[in-house]
mmCIF file of C-alpha atoms and ligand atoms in Angstrom:
data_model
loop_
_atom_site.group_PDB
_atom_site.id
_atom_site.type_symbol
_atom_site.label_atom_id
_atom_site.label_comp_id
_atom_site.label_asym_id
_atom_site.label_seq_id
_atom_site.Cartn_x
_atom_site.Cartn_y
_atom_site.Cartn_z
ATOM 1 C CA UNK A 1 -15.285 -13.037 -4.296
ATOM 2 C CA UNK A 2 -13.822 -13.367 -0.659
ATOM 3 C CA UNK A 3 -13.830 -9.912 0.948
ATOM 4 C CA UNK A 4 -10.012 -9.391 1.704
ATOM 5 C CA UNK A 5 -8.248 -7.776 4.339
ATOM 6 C CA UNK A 6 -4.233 -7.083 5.188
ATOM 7 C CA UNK A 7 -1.558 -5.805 6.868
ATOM 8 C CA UNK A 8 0.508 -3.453 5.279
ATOM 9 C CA UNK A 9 3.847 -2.285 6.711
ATOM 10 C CA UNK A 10 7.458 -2.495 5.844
ATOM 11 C CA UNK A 11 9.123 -4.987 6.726
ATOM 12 C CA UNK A 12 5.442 -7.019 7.342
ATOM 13 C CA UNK A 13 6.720 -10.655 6.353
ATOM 14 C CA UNK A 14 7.138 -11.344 10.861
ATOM 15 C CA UNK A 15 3.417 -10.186 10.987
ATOM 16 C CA UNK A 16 0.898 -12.208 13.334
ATOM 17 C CA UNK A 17 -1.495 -10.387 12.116
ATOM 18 C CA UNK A 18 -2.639 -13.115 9.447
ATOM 19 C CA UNK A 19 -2.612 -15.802 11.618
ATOM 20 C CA UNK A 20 -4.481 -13.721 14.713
ATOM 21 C CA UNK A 21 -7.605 -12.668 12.099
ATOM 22 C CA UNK A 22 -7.818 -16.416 10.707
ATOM 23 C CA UNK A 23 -8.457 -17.508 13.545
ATOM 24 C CA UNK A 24 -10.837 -14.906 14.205
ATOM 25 C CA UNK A 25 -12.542 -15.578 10.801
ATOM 26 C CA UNK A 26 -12.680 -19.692 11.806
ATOM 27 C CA UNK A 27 -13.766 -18.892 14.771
ATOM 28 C CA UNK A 28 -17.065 -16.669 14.123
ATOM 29 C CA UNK A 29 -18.121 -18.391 10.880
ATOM 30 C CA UNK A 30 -16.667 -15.057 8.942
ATOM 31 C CA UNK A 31 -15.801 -15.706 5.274
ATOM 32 C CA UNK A 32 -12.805 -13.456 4.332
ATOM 33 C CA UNK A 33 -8.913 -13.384 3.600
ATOM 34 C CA UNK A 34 -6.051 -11.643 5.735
ATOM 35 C CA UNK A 35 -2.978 -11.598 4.247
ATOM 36 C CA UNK A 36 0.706 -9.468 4.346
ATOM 37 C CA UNK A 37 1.091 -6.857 2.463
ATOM 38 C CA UNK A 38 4.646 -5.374 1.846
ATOM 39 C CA UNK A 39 4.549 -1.828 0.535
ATOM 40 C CA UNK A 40 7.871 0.231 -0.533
ATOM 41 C CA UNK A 41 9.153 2.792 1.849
ATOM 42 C CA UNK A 42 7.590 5.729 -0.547
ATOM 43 C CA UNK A 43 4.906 3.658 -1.713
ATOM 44 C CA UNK A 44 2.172 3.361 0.933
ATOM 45 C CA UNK A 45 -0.483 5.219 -1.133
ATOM 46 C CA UNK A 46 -0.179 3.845 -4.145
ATOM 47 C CA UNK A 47 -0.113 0.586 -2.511
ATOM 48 C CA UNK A 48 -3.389 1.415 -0.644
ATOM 49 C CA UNK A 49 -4.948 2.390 -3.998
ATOM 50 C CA UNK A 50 -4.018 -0.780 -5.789
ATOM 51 C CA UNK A 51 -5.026 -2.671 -2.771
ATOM 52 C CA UNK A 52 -8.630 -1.016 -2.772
ATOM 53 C CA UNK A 53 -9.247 -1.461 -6.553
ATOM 54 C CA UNK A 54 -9.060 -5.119 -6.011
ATOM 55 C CA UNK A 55 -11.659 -5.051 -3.680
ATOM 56 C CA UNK A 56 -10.016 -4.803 -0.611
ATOM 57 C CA UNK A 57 -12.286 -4.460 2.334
ATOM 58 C CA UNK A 58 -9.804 -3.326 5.197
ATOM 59 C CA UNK A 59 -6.175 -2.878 5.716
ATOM 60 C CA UNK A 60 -3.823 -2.881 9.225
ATOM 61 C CA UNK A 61 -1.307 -0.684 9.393
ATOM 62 C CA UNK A 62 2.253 -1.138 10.760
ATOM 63 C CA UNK A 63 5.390 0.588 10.880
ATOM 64 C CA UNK A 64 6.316 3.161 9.437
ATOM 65 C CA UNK A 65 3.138 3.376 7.646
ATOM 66 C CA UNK A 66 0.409 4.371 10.945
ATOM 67 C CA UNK A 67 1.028 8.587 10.175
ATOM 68 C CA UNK A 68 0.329 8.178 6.151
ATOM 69 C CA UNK A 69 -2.765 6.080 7.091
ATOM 70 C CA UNK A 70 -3.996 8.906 9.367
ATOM 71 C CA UNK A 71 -2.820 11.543 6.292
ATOM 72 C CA UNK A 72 -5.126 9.321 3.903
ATOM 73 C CA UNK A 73 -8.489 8.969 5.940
ATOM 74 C CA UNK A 74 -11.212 10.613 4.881
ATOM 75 C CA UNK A 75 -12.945 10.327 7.972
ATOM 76 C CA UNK A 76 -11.383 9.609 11.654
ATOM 77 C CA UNK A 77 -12.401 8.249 14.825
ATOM 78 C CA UNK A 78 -11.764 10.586 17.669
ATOM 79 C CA UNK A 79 -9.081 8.022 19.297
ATOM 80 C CA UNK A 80 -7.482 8.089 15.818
ATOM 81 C CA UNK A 81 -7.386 11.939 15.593
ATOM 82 C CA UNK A 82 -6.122 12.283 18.951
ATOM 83 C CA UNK A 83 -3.708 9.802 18.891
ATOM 84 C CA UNK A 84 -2.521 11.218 15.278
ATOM 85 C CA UNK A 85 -1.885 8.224 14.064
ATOM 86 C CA UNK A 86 -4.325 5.059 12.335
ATOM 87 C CA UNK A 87 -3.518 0.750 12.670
ATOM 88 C CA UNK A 88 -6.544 0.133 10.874
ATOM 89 C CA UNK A 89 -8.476 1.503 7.809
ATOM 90 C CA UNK A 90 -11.899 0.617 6.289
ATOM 91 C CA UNK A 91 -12.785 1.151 2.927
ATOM 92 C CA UNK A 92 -16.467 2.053 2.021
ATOM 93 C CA UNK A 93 -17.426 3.543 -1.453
ATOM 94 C CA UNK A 94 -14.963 6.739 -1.741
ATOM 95 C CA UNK A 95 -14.115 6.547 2.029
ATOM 96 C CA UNK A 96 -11.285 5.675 3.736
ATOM 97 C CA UNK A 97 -12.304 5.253 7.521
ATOM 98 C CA UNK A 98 -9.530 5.451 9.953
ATOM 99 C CA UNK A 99 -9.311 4.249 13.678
ATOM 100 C CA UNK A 100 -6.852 3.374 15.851
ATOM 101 C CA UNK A 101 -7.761 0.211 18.243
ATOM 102 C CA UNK A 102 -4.037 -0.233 19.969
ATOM 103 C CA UNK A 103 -5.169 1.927 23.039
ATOM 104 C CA UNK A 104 -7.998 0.015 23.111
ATOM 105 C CA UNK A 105 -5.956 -2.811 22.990
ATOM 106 C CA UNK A 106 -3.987 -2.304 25.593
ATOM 107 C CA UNK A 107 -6.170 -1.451 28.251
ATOM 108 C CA UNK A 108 -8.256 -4.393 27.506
ATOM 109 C CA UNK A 109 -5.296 -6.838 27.951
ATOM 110 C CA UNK A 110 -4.772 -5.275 31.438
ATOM 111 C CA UNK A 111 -8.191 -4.966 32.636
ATOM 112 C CA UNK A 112 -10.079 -8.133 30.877
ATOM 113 C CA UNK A 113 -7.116 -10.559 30.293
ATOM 114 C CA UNK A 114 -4.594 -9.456 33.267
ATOM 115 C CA UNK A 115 -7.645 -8.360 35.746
ATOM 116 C CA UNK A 116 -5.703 -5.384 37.071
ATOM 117 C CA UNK A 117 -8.083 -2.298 36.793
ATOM 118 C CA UNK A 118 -6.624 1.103 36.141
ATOM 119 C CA UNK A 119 -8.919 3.251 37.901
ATOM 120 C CA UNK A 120 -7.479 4.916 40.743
ATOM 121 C CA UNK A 121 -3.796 3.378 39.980
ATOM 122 C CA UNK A 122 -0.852 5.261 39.608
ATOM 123 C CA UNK A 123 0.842 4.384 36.116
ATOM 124 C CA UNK A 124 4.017 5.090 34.381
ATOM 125 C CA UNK A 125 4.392 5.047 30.949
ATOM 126 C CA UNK A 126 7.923 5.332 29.501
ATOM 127 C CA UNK A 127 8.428 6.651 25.823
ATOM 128 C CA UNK A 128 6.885 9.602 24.115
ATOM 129 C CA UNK A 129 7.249 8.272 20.408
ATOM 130 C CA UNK A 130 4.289 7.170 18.201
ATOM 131 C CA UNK A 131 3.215 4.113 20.120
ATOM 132 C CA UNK A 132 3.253 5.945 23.673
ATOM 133 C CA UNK A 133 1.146 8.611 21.693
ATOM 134 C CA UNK A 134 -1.512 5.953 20.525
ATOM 135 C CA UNK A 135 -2.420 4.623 23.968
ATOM 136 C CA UNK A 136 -2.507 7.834 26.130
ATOM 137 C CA UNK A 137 -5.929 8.572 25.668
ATOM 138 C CA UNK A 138 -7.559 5.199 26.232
ATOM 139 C CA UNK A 139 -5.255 4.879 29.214
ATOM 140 C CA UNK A 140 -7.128 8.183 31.085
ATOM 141 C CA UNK A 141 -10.321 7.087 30.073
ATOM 142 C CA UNK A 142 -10.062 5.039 32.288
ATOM 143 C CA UNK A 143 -9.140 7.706 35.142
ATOM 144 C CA UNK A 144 -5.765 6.855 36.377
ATOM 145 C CA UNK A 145 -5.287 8.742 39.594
ATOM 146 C CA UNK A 146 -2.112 9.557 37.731
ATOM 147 C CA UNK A 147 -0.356 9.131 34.162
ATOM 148 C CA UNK A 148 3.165 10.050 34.248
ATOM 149 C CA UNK A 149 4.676 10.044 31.068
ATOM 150 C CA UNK A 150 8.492 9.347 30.980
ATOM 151 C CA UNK A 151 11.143 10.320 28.081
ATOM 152 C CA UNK A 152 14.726 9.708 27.749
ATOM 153 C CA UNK A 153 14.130 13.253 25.629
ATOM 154 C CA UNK A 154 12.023 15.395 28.519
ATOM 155 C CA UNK A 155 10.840 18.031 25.932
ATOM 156 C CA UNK A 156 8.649 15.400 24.134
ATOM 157 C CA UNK A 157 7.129 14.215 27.070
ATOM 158 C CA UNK A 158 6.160 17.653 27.898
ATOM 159 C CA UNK A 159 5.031 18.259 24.410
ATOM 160 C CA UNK A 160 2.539 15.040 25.097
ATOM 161 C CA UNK A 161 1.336 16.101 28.637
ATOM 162 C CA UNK A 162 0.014 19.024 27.332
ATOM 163 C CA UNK A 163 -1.612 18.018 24.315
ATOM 164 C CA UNK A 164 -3.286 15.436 27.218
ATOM 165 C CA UNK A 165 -3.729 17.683 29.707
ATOM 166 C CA UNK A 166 -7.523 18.687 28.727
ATOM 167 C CA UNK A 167 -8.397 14.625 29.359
ATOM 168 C CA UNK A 168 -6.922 13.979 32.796
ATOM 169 C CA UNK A 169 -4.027 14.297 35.429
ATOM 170 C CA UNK A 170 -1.224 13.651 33.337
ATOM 171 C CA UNK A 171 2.772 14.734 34.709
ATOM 172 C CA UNK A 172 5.818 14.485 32.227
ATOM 173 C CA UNK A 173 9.870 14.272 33.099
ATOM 174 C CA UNK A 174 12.524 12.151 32.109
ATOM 175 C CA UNK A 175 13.086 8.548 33.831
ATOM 176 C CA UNK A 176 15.360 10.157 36.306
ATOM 177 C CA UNK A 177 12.537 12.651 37.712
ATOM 178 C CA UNK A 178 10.080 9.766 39.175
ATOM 179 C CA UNK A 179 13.084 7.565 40.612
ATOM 180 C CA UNK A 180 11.932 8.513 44.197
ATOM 181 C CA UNK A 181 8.108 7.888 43.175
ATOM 182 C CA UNK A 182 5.487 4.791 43.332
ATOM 183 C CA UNK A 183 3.585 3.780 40.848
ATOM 184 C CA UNK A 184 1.137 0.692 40.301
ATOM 185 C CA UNK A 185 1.082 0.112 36.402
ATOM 186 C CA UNK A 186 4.675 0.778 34.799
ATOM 187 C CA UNK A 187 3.894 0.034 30.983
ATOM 188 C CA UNK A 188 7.076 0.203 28.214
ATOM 189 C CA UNK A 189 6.235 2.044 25.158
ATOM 190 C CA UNK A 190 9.648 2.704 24.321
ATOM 191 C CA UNK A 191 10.884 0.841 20.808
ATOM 192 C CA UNK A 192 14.493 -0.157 23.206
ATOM 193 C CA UNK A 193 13.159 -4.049 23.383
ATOM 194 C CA UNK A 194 13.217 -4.094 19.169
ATOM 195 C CA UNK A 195 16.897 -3.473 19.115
ATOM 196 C CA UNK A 196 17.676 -5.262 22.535
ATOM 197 C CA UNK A 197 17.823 -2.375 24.647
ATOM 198 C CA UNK A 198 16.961 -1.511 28.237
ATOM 199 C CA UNK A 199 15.911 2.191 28.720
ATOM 200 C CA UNK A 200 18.275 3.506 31.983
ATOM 201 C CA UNK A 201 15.792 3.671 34.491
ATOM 202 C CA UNK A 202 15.971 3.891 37.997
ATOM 203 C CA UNK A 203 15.682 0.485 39.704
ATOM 204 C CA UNK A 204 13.381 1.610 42.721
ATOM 205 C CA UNK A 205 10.398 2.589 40.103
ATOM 206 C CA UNK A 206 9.044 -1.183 40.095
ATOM 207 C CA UNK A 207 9.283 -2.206 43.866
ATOM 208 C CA UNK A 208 5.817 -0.899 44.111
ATOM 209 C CA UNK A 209 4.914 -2.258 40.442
ATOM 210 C CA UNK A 210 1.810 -4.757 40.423
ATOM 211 C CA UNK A 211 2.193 -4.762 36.633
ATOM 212 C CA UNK A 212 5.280 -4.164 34.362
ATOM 213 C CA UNK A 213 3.850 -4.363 30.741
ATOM 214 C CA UNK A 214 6.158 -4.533 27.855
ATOM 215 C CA UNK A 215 3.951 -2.916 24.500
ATOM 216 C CA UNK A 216 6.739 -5.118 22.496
ATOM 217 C CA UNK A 217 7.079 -8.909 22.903
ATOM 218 C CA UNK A 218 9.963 -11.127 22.038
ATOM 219 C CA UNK A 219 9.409 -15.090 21.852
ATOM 220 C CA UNK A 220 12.558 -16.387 22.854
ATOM 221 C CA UNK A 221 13.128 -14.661 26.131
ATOM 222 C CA UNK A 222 11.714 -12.271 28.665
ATOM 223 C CA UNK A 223 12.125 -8.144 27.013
ATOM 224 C CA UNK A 224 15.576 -6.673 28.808
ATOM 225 C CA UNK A 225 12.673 -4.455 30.335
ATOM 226 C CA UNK A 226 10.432 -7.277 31.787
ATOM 227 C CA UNK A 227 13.874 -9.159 32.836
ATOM 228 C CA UNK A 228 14.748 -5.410 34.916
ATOM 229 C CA UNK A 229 11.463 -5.868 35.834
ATOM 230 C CA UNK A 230 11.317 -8.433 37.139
ATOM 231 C CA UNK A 231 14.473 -8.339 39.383
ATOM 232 C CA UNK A 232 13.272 -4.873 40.825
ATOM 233 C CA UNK A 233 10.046 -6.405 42.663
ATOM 234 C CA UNK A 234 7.600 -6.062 39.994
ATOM 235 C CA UNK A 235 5.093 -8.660 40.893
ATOM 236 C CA UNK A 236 3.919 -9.425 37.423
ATOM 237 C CA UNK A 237 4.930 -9.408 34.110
ATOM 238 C CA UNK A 238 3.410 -8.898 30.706
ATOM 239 C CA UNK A 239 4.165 -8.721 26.743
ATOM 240 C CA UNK A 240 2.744 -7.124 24.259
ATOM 241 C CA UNK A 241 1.116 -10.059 22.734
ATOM 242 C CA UNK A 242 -2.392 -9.925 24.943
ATOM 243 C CA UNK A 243 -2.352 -6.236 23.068
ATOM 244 C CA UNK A 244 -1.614 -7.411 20.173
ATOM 245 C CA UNK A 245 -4.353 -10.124 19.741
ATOM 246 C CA UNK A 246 -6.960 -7.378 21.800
ATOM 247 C CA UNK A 247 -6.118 -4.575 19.354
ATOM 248 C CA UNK A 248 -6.613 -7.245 15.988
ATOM 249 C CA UNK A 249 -10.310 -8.117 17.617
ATOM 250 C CA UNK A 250 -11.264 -4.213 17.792
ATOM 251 C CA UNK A 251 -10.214 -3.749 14.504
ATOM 252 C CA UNK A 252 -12.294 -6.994 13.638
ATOM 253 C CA UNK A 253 -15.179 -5.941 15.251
ATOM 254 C CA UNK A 254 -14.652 -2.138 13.085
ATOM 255 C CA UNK A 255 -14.932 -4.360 9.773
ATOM 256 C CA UNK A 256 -17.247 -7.179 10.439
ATOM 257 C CA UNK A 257 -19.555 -6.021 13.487
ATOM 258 C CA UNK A 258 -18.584 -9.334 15.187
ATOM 259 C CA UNK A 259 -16.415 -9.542 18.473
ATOM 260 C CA UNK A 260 -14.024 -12.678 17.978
ATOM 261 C CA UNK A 261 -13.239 -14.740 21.264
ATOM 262 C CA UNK A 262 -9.501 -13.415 22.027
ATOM 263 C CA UNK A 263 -8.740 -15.785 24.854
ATOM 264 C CA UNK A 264 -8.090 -19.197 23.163
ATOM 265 C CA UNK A 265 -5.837 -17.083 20.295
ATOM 266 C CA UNK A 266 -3.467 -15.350 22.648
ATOM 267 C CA UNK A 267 -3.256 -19.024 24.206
ATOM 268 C CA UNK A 268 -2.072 -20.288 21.084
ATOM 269 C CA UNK A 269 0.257 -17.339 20.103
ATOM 270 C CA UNK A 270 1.700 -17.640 23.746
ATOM 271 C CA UNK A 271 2.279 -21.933 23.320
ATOM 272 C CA UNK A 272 4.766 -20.905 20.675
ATOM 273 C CA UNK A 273 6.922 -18.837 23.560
ATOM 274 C CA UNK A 274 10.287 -20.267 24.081
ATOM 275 C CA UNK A 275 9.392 -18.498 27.620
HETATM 276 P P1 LIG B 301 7.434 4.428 18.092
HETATM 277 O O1 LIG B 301 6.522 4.899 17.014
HETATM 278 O O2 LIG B 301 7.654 2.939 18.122
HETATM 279 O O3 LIG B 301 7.058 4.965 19.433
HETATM 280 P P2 LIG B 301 9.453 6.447 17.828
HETATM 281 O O4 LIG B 301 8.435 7.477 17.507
HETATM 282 O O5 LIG B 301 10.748 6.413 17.072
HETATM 283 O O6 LIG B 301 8.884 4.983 17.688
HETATM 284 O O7 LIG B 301 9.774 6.564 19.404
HETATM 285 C C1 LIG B 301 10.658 5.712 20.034
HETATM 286 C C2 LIG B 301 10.569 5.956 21.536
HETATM 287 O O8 LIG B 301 11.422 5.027 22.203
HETATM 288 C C3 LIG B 301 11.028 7.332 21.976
HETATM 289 O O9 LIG B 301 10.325 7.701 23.134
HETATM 290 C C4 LIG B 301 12.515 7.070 22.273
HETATM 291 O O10 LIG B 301 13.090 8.011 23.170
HETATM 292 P P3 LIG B 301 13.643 9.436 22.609
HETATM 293 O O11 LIG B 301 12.435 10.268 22.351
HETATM 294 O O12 LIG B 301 14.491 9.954 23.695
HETATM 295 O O13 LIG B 301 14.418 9.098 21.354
HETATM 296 C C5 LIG B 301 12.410 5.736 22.933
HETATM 297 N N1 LIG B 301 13.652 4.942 22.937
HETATM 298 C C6 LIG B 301 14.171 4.220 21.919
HETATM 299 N N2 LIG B 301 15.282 3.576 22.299
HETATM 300 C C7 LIG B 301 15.482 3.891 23.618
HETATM 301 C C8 LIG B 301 16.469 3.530 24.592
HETATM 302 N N3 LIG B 301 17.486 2.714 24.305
HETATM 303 N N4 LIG B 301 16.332 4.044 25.840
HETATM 304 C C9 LIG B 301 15.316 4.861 26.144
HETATM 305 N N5 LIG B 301 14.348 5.238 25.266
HETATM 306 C C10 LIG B 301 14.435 4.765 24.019
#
């Protein structure tokens, strides 16, 4: 029997994820299946069950599902505990490993792909939601001379910087407090691209900007964010696809012990842009 693998998530049917870890698979000689997996809304663990008594080897986790994954494991990485939240389980006799690579991810698309290191910068990260949550500690691992975390909601900033604190120089306000401040690295973690939306931030942020990053992507034009961006001075501009494709080879490399090539798939996801 092929060992199988999915995503689950609700919805799940827009997922790359299949395509990203075929290629993977094609390209290292791995023989396995990825496919979707669409769970109901109060149905994640019974879904994980069923999924597991059929011999599932490994499952991604989307939204809204990445808090019930972490509830589940029976065993966590330490970037999964800390981040409170788990994108990818591995199942192993009664175990249910959790880990969460999208920190991993991320910093990987902007130091190996984009070639803009993140020591010593000054970086901006805007949101304080789940996603912002799963990338803070990866991001000062890398020893930021400063990660400012901005909230339309202060209090949950604040909440985050000092959960954070113990790992490195972290600040927290709402987008109005850094308007007068420079930063480097200005990274969107916010979920206002999914509906559309562009968080009110003050234009002056990005004149220093080497890198706005955008954690979502959208294929047929730039995020409102990136467009803002963009017209604001930020010299370059990134979606969340590089993350996307580097988070999907980390959690490769968790279930097969093989680190897939992540170049030539970005490449391919990216000759799809409308962009
Ligand atoms: P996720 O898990 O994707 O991070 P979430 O936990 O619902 O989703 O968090 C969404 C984040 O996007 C929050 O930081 C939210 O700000 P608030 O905490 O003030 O709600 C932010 N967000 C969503 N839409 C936004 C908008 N239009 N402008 C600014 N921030 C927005």
């Amino acid at each position: 029997m092929l060992d199988l693998y999915a995503v689950i998530g609700n919805p799940v049917s827009h997922s790359k994820s299949p395509a990203i870890h075929s290629a993977f698979a094609l390209q290292t000689n791995q023989t396995m299946e990825y496919t979707t997996l669409l769970a109901p809304i109060d149905g994640f663990k019974a879904a994980v069950e069923n999924f597991r008594q059929q011999g599932g080897r490994g499952l991604n986790v989307t939204v809204p599902f990445k808090l019930e994954a972490y509830q589940l494991s029976t065993r966590l990485t330490e970037r999964a505990r800390i981040a409170q939240a788990v994108n990818t389980l591995k199942f192993e006799g009664n175990e249910i490993s959790g880990d969460n690579t999208d920190g991993a991810g991320l910093v990987r698309d902007i130091e190996s792909n984009l070639l803009i290191p993140i020591a010593a910068k000054r970086v901006l990260l805007l949101g304080a939601g789940g996603a912002a949550r799963g990338v803070i500690l990866p991001l000062l691992q890398k020893e930021p001379a400063l990660l400012a975390i901005a909230n339309r909601t202060i209090n949950k900033a604040e909440i985050l910087q000092e959960q954070f604190i113990p790992y490195g120089k972290i600040v927290a306000g709402d987008f109005r407090q850094f308007s007068e401040e420079k930063f480097d690295i200005i990274i969107n973690a916010t979920s206002a691209s999914l509906h559309n939306e562009l968080p009110d931030l003050p234009p002056h942020i990005f004149t220093h900007a080497e890198l706005a990053y955008d954690m979502m992507y959208n294929q047929e034009a730039l995020t409102p964010f990136l467009k803002f961006a963009q017209q604001h001075g930020a010299r370059q501009l990134a979606d969340g696809i590089g993350m996307l494709v580097e988070q999907a080879a980390e959690s490769f490399f968790v279930w097969r012990n093989v680190k897939p090539l992540t170049k030539p798939v970005i490449a391919m996801l990216k000759s799809t842009n409308k962009i």
